[in-house]
């Protein structure tokens, strides 16, 4: 059992990303866990994700953790192109990714997201997504109009 544990640790352990110099290489890695670690680093440090060469390739990844952390990292970005890329995740089939997207939209504090969040509430059949969209709307300063 000690041998199996050692084998498991050696092949699942990845070196932590400690500085910005490692991020660009990690984002281009073939290993999904390494890319997720880089996205976490970008999110934690509030770095601009669009400045990395692998930025465009990340939006096409199919891994659930990558999509979640990519959406979160887009929340720290201030460029208009990243806003459009973030909106693409509003219709993701996985509610976890959609939740991360709503949090990222709220973090950006861009009122341009309000129509997209309202549309998501109207079209979604998932109460969890509706609730998270509503919370993001409230963070953006949206107020519900009175009933007639």
Short mmCIF file of N, CA and C in Angstrom, two decimals:
data_model
loop_
_atom_site.label_atom_id
_atom_site.label_comp_id
_atom_site.label_asym_id
_atom_site.label_seq_id
_atom_site.Cartn_x
_atom_site.Cartn_y
_atom_site.Cartn_z
N UNK A 1 0.83 -1.20 0.00
CA UNK A 1 0.00 0.00 0.00
C UNK A 1 0.88 1.26 0.00
N UNK A 2 2.03 1.20 0.64
CA UNK A 2 2.94 2.35 0.64
C UNK A 2 3.44 2.64 -0.77
N UNK A 3 3.70 1.57 -1.52
CA UNK A 3 4.16 1.74 -2.90
C UNK A 3 3.08 2.35 -3.78
N UNK A 4 1.85 1.95 -3.60
CA UNK A 4 0.74 2.51 -4.37
C UNK A 4 0.56 3.98 -4.02
N UNK A 5 0.64 4.31 -2.74
CA UNK A 5 0.51 5.70 -2.30
C UNK A 5 1.63 6.55 -2.90
N UNK A 6 2.86 6.06 -2.87
CA UNK A 6 3.99 6.80 -3.44
C UNK A 6 3.80 6.99 -4.94
N UNK A 7 3.37 5.93 -5.63
CA UNK A 7 3.11 6.01 -7.07
C UNK A 7 2.04 7.08 -7.35
N UNK A 8 0.96 7.07 -6.57
CA UNK A 8 -0.13 8.02 -6.75
C UNK A 8 0.35 9.45 -6.53
N UNK A 9 1.13 9.66 -5.48
CA UNK A 9 1.62 11.00 -5.18
C UNK A 9 2.56 11.53 -6.25
N UNK A 10 3.42 10.67 -6.78
CA UNK A 10 4.37 11.10 -7.80
C UNK A 10 3.69 11.49 -9.11
N UNK A 11 2.62 10.80 -9.46
CA UNK A 11 2.00 11.07 -10.75
C UNK A 11 0.83 12.04 -10.68
N UNK A 12 0.38 12.40 -9.50
CA UNK A 12 -0.70 13.38 -9.41
C UNK A 12 -0.21 14.71 -8.86
N UNK A 13 0.95 14.74 -8.25
CA UNK A 13 1.47 15.97 -7.67
C UNK A 13 2.00 16.87 -8.78
N UNK A 14 1.65 18.12 -8.71
CA UNK A 14 2.15 19.11 -9.65
C UNK A 14 2.80 20.24 -8.86
N UNK A 15 3.85 20.78 -9.43
CA UNK A 15 4.53 21.89 -8.78
C UNK A 15 3.62 23.11 -8.79
N UNK A 16 3.55 23.80 -7.68
CA UNK A 16 2.71 24.99 -7.57
C UNK A 16 3.29 26.12 -8.40
N UNK A 17 2.43 26.96 -8.89
CA UNK A 17 2.86 28.12 -9.65
C UNK A 17 3.13 29.23 -8.65
N UNK A 18 4.34 29.74 -8.68
CA UNK A 18 4.75 30.70 -7.66
C UNK A 18 4.91 32.13 -8.17
N UNK A 19 5.08 32.28 -9.50
CA UNK A 19 5.25 33.64 -10.02
C UNK A 19 4.66 33.75 -11.42
N UNK A 20 4.57 34.97 -11.89
CA UNK A 20 3.95 35.24 -13.19
C UNK A 20 4.72 34.63 -14.36
N UNK A 21 6.02 34.43 -14.19
CA UNK A 21 6.82 33.85 -15.27
C UNK A 21 6.39 32.43 -15.60
N UNK A 22 5.89 31.71 -14.63
CA UNK A 22 5.47 30.32 -14.84
C UNK A 22 4.08 30.22 -15.46
N UNK A 23 3.29 31.27 -15.38
CA UNK A 23 1.89 31.22 -15.81
C UNK A 23 1.77 30.96 -17.31
N UNK A 24 2.51 31.69 -18.12
CA UNK A 24 2.41 31.54 -19.58
C UNK A 24 2.72 30.11 -20.01
N UNK A 25 3.76 29.52 -19.43
CA UNK A 25 4.11 28.14 -19.76
C UNK A 25 3.03 27.18 -19.27
N UNK A 26 2.51 27.42 -18.09
CA UNK A 26 1.50 26.53 -17.51
C UNK A 26 0.21 26.56 -18.32
N UNK A 27 -0.15 27.72 -18.85
CA UNK A 27 -1.38 27.82 -19.66
C UNK A 27 -1.26 27.07 -20.98
N UNK A 28 -0.05 26.86 -21.44
CA UNK A 28 0.17 26.13 -22.69
C UNK A 28 0.46 24.66 -22.46
N UNK A 29 0.39 24.23 -21.23
CA UNK A 29 0.67 22.84 -20.89
C UNK A 29 -0.38 21.91 -21.48
N UNK A 30 0.02 20.67 -21.70
CA UNK A 30 -0.94 19.66 -22.18
C UNK A 30 -1.71 19.05 -21.02
N UNK A 31 -1.28 19.34 -19.80
CA UNK A 31 -1.93 18.80 -18.61
C UNK A 31 -3.01 19.76 -18.12
N UNK A 32 -4.22 19.29 -18.03
CA UNK A 32 -5.36 20.10 -17.60
C UNK A 32 -5.17 20.65 -16.19
N UNK A 33 -4.61 19.85 -15.30
CA UNK A 33 -4.42 20.31 -13.91
C UNK A 33 -3.42 21.46 -13.82
N UNK A 34 -2.44 21.44 -14.67
CA UNK A 34 -1.46 22.53 -14.69
C UNK A 34 -2.12 23.82 -15.19
N UNK A 35 -2.95 23.70 -16.22
CA UNK A 35 -3.66 24.88 -16.72
C UNK A 35 -4.61 25.43 -15.66
N UNK A 36 -5.30 24.55 -14.94
CA UNK A 36 -6.20 25.00 -13.88
C UNK A 36 -5.41 25.72 -12.79
N UNK A 37 -4.25 25.20 -12.44
CA UNK A 37 -3.41 25.86 -11.43
C UNK A 37 -3.03 27.26 -11.89
N UNK A 38 -2.73 27.41 -13.18
CA UNK A 38 -2.38 28.73 -13.72
C UNK A 38 -3.59 29.67 -13.67
N UNK A 39 -4.76 29.15 -14.00
CA UNK A 39 -5.96 29.98 -13.95
C UNK A 39 -6.29 30.40 -12.53
N UNK A 40 -6.08 29.51 -11.57
CA UNK A 40 -6.28 29.85 -10.16
C UNK A 40 -5.32 30.96 -9.75
N UNK A 41 -4.07 30.86 -10.18
CA UNK A 41 -3.07 31.87 -9.87
C UNK A 41 -3.49 33.23 -10.44
N UNK A 42 -3.94 33.23 -11.69
CA UNK A 42 -4.39 34.46 -12.34
C UNK A 42 -5.55 35.06 -11.56
N UNK A 43 -6.49 34.22 -11.17
CA UNK A 43 -7.66 34.70 -10.41
C UNK A 43 -7.24 35.25 -9.05
N UNK A 44 -6.43 34.51 -8.32
CA UNK A 44 -6.00 34.92 -6.98
C UNK A 44 -5.22 36.23 -6.99
N UNK A 45 -4.39 36.42 -8.01
CA UNK A 45 -3.55 37.61 -8.08
C UNK A 45 -4.21 38.76 -8.83
N UNK A 46 -5.38 38.51 -9.44
CA UNK A 46 -6.08 39.56 -10.19
C UNK A 46 -5.35 39.99 -11.44
N UNK A 47 -4.67 39.05 -12.09
CA UNK A 47 -3.89 39.36 -13.29
C UNK A 47 -4.81 39.48 -14.51
N UNK A 48 -4.34 40.15 -15.52
CA UNK A 48 -5.08 40.30 -16.77
C UNK A 48 -4.84 39.07 -17.64
N UNK A 49 -5.87 38.26 -17.78
CA UNK A 49 -5.73 36.99 -18.50
C UNK A 49 -5.50 37.18 -19.99
N UNK A 50 -6.00 38.26 -20.57
CA UNK A 50 -5.88 38.45 -22.01
C UNK A 50 -4.46 38.72 -22.47
N UNK A 51 -3.56 38.99 -21.55
CA UNK A 51 -2.17 39.28 -21.96
C UNK A 51 -1.36 38.01 -22.24
N UNK A 52 -1.91 36.86 -21.94
CA UNK A 52 -1.20 35.60 -22.16
C UNK A 52 -1.51 35.04 -23.53
N UNK A 53 -0.50 34.54 -24.24
CA UNK A 53 -0.71 34.02 -25.60
C UNK A 53 -1.74 32.89 -25.70
N UNK A 54 -1.89 32.10 -24.66
CA UNK A 54 -2.81 30.95 -24.70
C UNK A 54 -4.26 31.34 -24.38
N UNK A 55 -4.51 32.63 -24.21
CA UNK A 55 -5.84 33.10 -23.82
C UNK A 55 -6.95 32.59 -24.75
N UNK A 56 -6.78 32.72 -26.04
CA UNK A 56 -7.80 32.31 -27.01
C UNK A 56 -8.06 30.80 -26.97
N UNK A 57 -7.03 30.03 -26.79
CA UNK A 57 -7.18 28.57 -26.75
C UNK A 57 -7.95 28.11 -25.51
N UNK A 58 -7.86 28.87 -24.43
CA UNK A 58 -8.52 28.47 -23.18
C UNK A 58 -10.03 28.49 -23.29
N UNK A 59 -10.56 29.37 -24.11
CA UNK A 59 -12.02 29.45 -24.22
C UNK A 59 -12.62 28.24 -24.92
N UNK A 60 -11.80 27.45 -25.59
CA UNK A 60 -12.28 26.27 -26.30
C UNK A 60 -12.13 24.97 -25.51
N UNK A 61 -11.64 25.03 -24.30
CA UNK A 61 -11.41 23.82 -23.51
C UNK A 61 -12.73 23.24 -23.04
N UNK A 62 -12.77 21.93 -22.93
CA UNK A 62 -14.01 21.27 -22.54
C UNK A 62 -14.01 20.79 -21.09
N UNK A 63 -12.90 20.89 -20.41
CA UNK A 63 -12.80 20.43 -19.04
C UNK A 63 -13.62 21.34 -18.12
N UNK A 64 -14.42 20.75 -17.27
CA UNK A 64 -15.26 21.51 -16.35
C UNK A 64 -14.44 22.42 -15.43
N UNK A 65 -13.40 21.93 -14.75
CA UNK A 65 -12.63 22.85 -13.90
C UNK A 65 -11.99 24.00 -14.68
N UNK A 66 -11.54 23.72 -15.90
CA UNK A 66 -10.94 24.78 -16.71
C UNK A 66 -11.96 25.85 -17.07
N UNK A 67 -13.16 25.42 -17.46
CA UNK A 67 -14.20 26.39 -17.81
C UNK A 67 -14.57 27.25 -16.60
N UNK A 68 -14.69 26.62 -15.42
CA UNK A 68 -15.02 27.37 -14.20
C UNK A 68 -13.95 28.40 -13.87
N UNK A 69 -12.70 27.98 -13.84
CA UNK A 69 -11.62 28.89 -13.47
C UNK A 69 -11.34 29.92 -14.56
N UNK A 70 -11.58 29.56 -15.80
CA UNK A 70 -11.43 30.53 -16.88
C UNK A 70 -12.47 31.64 -16.72
N UNK A 71 -13.71 31.26 -16.42
CA UNK A 71 -14.76 32.26 -16.20
C UNK A 71 -14.41 33.15 -15.02
N UNK A 72 -13.92 32.56 -13.94
CA UNK A 72 -13.54 33.36 -12.77
C UNK A 72 -12.40 34.31 -13.10
N UNK A 73 -11.41 33.83 -13.86
CA UNK A 73 -10.28 34.68 -14.24
C UNK A 73 -10.73 35.82 -15.15
N UNK A 74 -11.73 35.57 -15.98
CA UNK A 74 -12.27 36.62 -16.84
C UNK A 74 -12.94 37.72 -16.01
N UNK A 75 -13.39 37.38 -14.82
CA UNK A 75 -14.00 38.36 -13.94
C UNK A 75 -13.02 39.43 -13.48
N UNK A 76 -11.76 39.12 -13.45
CA UNK A 76 -10.74 40.08 -13.03
C UNK A 76 -10.25 40.94 -14.20
N UNK A 77 -10.60 40.55 -15.41
CA UNK A 77 -10.14 41.26 -16.59
C UNK A 77 -10.93 42.56 -16.78
N UNK A 78 -10.31 43.53 -17.39
CA UNK A 78 -10.98 44.81 -17.65
C UNK A 78 -11.09 45.11 -19.15
N UNK A 79 -10.70 44.20 -19.97
CA UNK A 79 -10.76 44.43 -21.42
C UNK A 79 -12.11 44.04 -21.99
N UNK A 80 -12.56 44.77 -22.99
CA UNK A 80 -13.89 44.53 -23.56
C UNK A 80 -13.97 43.17 -24.26
N UNK A 81 -12.89 42.72 -24.85
CA UNK A 81 -12.92 41.41 -25.52
C UNK A 81 -13.17 40.28 -24.54
N UNK A 82 -12.66 40.42 -23.33
CA UNK A 82 -12.88 39.38 -22.33
C UNK A 82 -14.31 39.39 -21.82
N UNK A 83 -14.97 40.54 -21.86
CA UNK A 83 -16.38 40.62 -21.46
C UNK A 83 -17.22 39.77 -22.41
N UNK A 84 -16.97 39.86 -23.69
CA UNK A 84 -17.70 39.05 -24.68
C UNK A 84 -17.42 37.56 -24.48
N UNK A 85 -16.17 37.23 -24.18
CA UNK A 85 -15.82 35.83 -23.95
C UNK A 85 -16.52 35.30 -22.69
N UNK A 86 -16.63 36.13 -21.68
CA UNK A 86 -17.30 35.73 -20.44
C UNK A 86 -18.79 35.49 -20.69
N UNK A 87 -19.41 36.32 -21.50
CA UNK A 87 -20.84 36.16 -21.80
C UNK A 87 -21.14 34.83 -22.50
N UNK A 88 -20.15 34.29 -23.19
CA UNK A 88 -20.35 32.99 -23.87
C UNK A 88 -20.61 31.88 -22.87
N UNK A 89 -20.18 32.04 -21.63
CA UNK A 89 -20.37 31.01 -20.62
C UNK A 89 -21.72 31.10 -19.91
N UNK A 90 -22.49 32.14 -20.18
CA UNK A 90 -23.82 32.27 -19.56
C UNK A 90 -24.72 31.11 -19.96
N UNK A 91 -24.53 30.58 -21.15
CA UNK A 91 -25.36 29.48 -21.64
C UNK A 91 -24.69 28.12 -21.53
N UNK A 92 -23.67 28.01 -20.71
CA UNK A 92 -22.97 26.74 -20.55
C UNK A 92 -23.95 25.69 -19.99
N UNK A 93 -23.84 24.44 -20.44
CA UNK A 93 -24.77 23.41 -19.95
C UNK A 93 -24.56 23.02 -18.49
N UNK A 94 -23.41 23.38 -17.92
CA UNK A 94 -23.14 23.01 -16.54
C UNK A 94 -23.46 24.17 -15.60
N UNK A 95 -24.34 23.96 -14.59
CA UNK A 95 -24.71 25.05 -13.68
C UNK A 95 -23.53 25.61 -12.87
N UNK A 96 -22.52 24.81 -12.63
CA UNK A 96 -21.36 25.30 -11.88
C UNK A 96 -20.61 26.36 -12.69
N UNK A 97 -20.47 26.13 -13.98
CA UNK A 97 -19.81 27.10 -14.85
C UNK A 97 -20.65 28.37 -14.95
N UNK A 98 -21.96 28.20 -15.06
CA UNK A 98 -22.86 29.36 -15.15
C UNK A 98 -22.77 30.17 -13.85
N UNK A 99 -22.73 29.50 -12.72
CA UNK A 99 -22.60 30.19 -11.44
C UNK A 99 -21.29 30.98 -11.37
N UNK A 100 -20.20 30.37 -11.79
CA UNK A 100 -18.90 31.06 -11.82
C UNK A 100 -18.96 32.28 -12.76
N UNK A 101 -19.69 32.13 -13.85
CA UNK A 101 -19.84 33.23 -14.80
C UNK A 101 -20.61 34.39 -14.18
N UNK A 102 -21.70 34.09 -13.48
CA UNK A 102 -22.48 35.14 -12.83
C UNK A 102 -21.65 35.85 -11.77
N UNK A 103 -20.86 35.10 -11.02
CA UNK A 103 -19.99 35.72 -10.02
C UNK A 103 -18.96 36.64 -10.69
N UNK A 104 -18.42 36.18 -11.81
CA UNK A 104 -17.42 36.97 -12.54
C UNK A 104 -18.05 38.24 -13.10
N UNK A 105 -19.27 38.14 -13.62
CA UNK A 105 -19.96 39.32 -14.14
C UNK A 105 -20.20 40.33 -13.02
N UNK A 106 -20.57 39.84 -11.85
CA UNK A 106 -20.79 40.73 -10.71
C UNK A 106 -19.47 41.38 -10.28
N UNK A 107 -18.39 40.62 -10.32
CA UNK A 107 -17.08 41.14 -9.91
C UNK A 107 -16.60 42.25 -10.84
N UNK A 108 -16.94 42.14 -12.11
CA UNK A 108 -16.52 43.16 -13.07
C UNK A 108 -17.23 44.49 -12.87
N UNK A 109 -18.40 44.45 -12.24
CA UNK A 109 -19.19 45.65 -11.96
C UNK A 109 -19.51 46.44 -13.22
N UNK A 110 -19.79 45.73 -14.29
CA UNK A 110 -20.13 46.37 -15.56
C UNK A 110 -21.64 46.27 -15.77
N UNK A 111 -22.35 47.40 -15.73
CA UNK A 111 -23.81 47.37 -15.89
C UNK A 111 -24.27 46.83 -17.24
N UNK A 112 -23.37 46.73 -18.21
CA UNK A 112 -23.72 46.17 -19.52
C UNK A 112 -24.13 44.70 -19.40
N UNK A 113 -23.81 44.06 -18.30
CA UNK A 113 -24.17 42.66 -18.09
C UNK A 113 -25.63 42.49 -17.68
N UNK A 114 -26.28 43.56 -17.23
CA UNK A 114 -27.64 43.45 -16.70
C UNK A 114 -28.62 42.84 -17.70
N UNK A 115 -28.67 43.27 -18.96
CA UNK A 115 -29.63 42.64 -19.89
C UNK A 115 -29.39 41.14 -20.08
N UNK A 116 -28.14 40.72 -20.06
CA UNK A 116 -27.82 39.30 -20.22
C UNK A 116 -28.26 38.49 -19.00
N UNK A 117 -28.08 39.07 -17.83
CA UNK A 117 -28.52 38.39 -16.61
C UNK A 117 -30.03 38.30 -16.55
N UNK A 118 -30.72 39.36 -16.93
CA UNK A 118 -32.19 39.33 -16.96
C UNK A 118 -32.70 38.29 -17.97
N UNK A 119 -32.06 38.24 -19.12
CA UNK A 119 -32.45 37.25 -20.13
C UNK A 119 -32.21 35.84 -19.62
N UNK A 120 -31.14 35.66 -18.89
CA UNK A 120 -30.85 34.34 -18.34
C UNK A 120 -31.91 33.92 -17.33
N UNK A 121 -32.36 34.84 -16.52
CA UNK A 121 -33.42 34.52 -15.55
C UNK A 121 -34.70 34.12 -16.28
N UNK A 122 -35.02 34.83 -17.35
CA UNK A 122 -36.26 34.56 -18.08
C UNK A 122 -36.22 33.24 -18.85
N UNK A 123 -35.06 32.86 -19.35
CA UNK A 123 -34.98 31.67 -20.21
C UNK A 123 -34.57 30.40 -19.48
N UNK A 124 -33.97 30.55 -18.31
CA UNK A 124 -33.48 29.37 -17.59
C UNK A 124 -34.61 28.69 -16.83
N UNK A 125 -34.60 27.37 -16.86
CA UNK A 125 -35.56 26.59 -16.07
C UNK A 125 -34.94 26.14 -14.75
N UNK A 126 -33.68 26.48 -14.55
CA UNK A 126 -32.94 26.06 -13.36
C UNK A 126 -33.01 27.16 -12.30
N UNK A 127 -33.67 26.89 -11.20
CA UNK A 127 -33.85 27.90 -10.16
C UNK A 127 -32.51 28.35 -9.58
N UNK A 128 -31.54 27.45 -9.53
CA UNK A 128 -30.22 27.78 -8.98
C UNK A 128 -29.56 28.86 -9.83
N UNK A 129 -29.62 28.70 -11.16
CA UNK A 129 -29.05 29.71 -12.05
C UNK A 129 -29.82 31.02 -11.95
N UNK A 130 -31.14 30.94 -11.84
CA UNK A 130 -31.95 32.14 -11.72
C UNK A 130 -31.57 32.91 -10.44
N UNK A 131 -31.41 32.19 -9.37
CA UNK A 131 -31.07 32.81 -8.09
C UNK A 131 -29.69 33.47 -8.16
N UNK A 132 -28.71 32.78 -8.75
CA UNK A 132 -27.37 33.34 -8.87
C UNK A 132 -27.34 34.54 -9.81
N UNK A 133 -28.14 34.51 -10.87
CA UNK A 133 -28.24 35.67 -11.76
C UNK A 133 -28.85 36.85 -11.01
N UNK A 134 -29.85 36.59 -10.20
CA UNK A 134 -30.47 37.65 -9.40
C UNK A 134 -29.46 38.26 -8.43
N UNK A 135 -28.66 37.42 -7.77
CA UNK A 135 -27.64 37.94 -6.85
C UNK A 135 -26.63 38.81 -7.60
N UNK A 136 -26.25 38.39 -8.80
CA UNK A 136 -25.32 39.19 -9.60
C UNK A 136 -25.96 40.52 -10.00
N UNK A 137 -27.24 40.48 -10.34
CA UNK A 137 -27.95 41.71 -10.67
C UNK A 137 -27.95 42.69 -9.51
N UNK A 138 -28.21 42.19 -8.33
CA UNK A 138 -28.24 43.03 -7.13
C UNK A 138 -26.85 43.62 -6.86
N UNK A 139 -25.81 42.84 -7.08
CA UNK A 139 -24.44 43.33 -6.90
C UNK A 139 -24.14 44.47 -7.88
N UNK A 140 -24.73 44.38 -9.07
CA UNK A 140 -24.52 45.41 -10.10
C UNK A 140 -25.38 46.64 -9.87
N UNK A 141 -26.22 46.62 -8.82
CA UNK A 141 -27.04 47.79 -8.51
C UNK A 141 -28.42 47.78 -9.12
N UNK A 142 -28.80 46.69 -9.78
CA UNK A 142 -30.12 46.60 -10.40
C UNK A 142 -31.18 46.53 -9.32
N UNK A 143 -32.29 47.23 -9.57
CA UNK A 143 -33.42 47.18 -8.64
C UNK A 143 -34.67 46.74 -9.41
N UNK A 144 -35.39 45.85 -8.82
CA UNK A 144 -36.60 45.35 -9.47
C UNK A 144 -37.66 46.44 -9.47
N UNK A 145 -38.36 46.57 -10.59
CA UNK A 145 -39.42 47.59 -10.67
C UNK A 145 -40.67 47.07 -9.93
N UNK A 146 -41.51 48.00 -9.56
CA UNK A 146 -42.73 47.64 -8.82
C UNK A 146 -43.68 46.87 -9.72
N UNK A 147 -44.44 45.98 -9.11
CA UNK A 147 -45.48 45.25 -9.84
C UNK A 147 -46.60 46.21 -10.19
N UNK A 148 -47.27 45.90 -11.27
CA UNK A 148 -48.38 46.77 -11.68
C UNK A 148 -49.69 46.18 -11.33
#
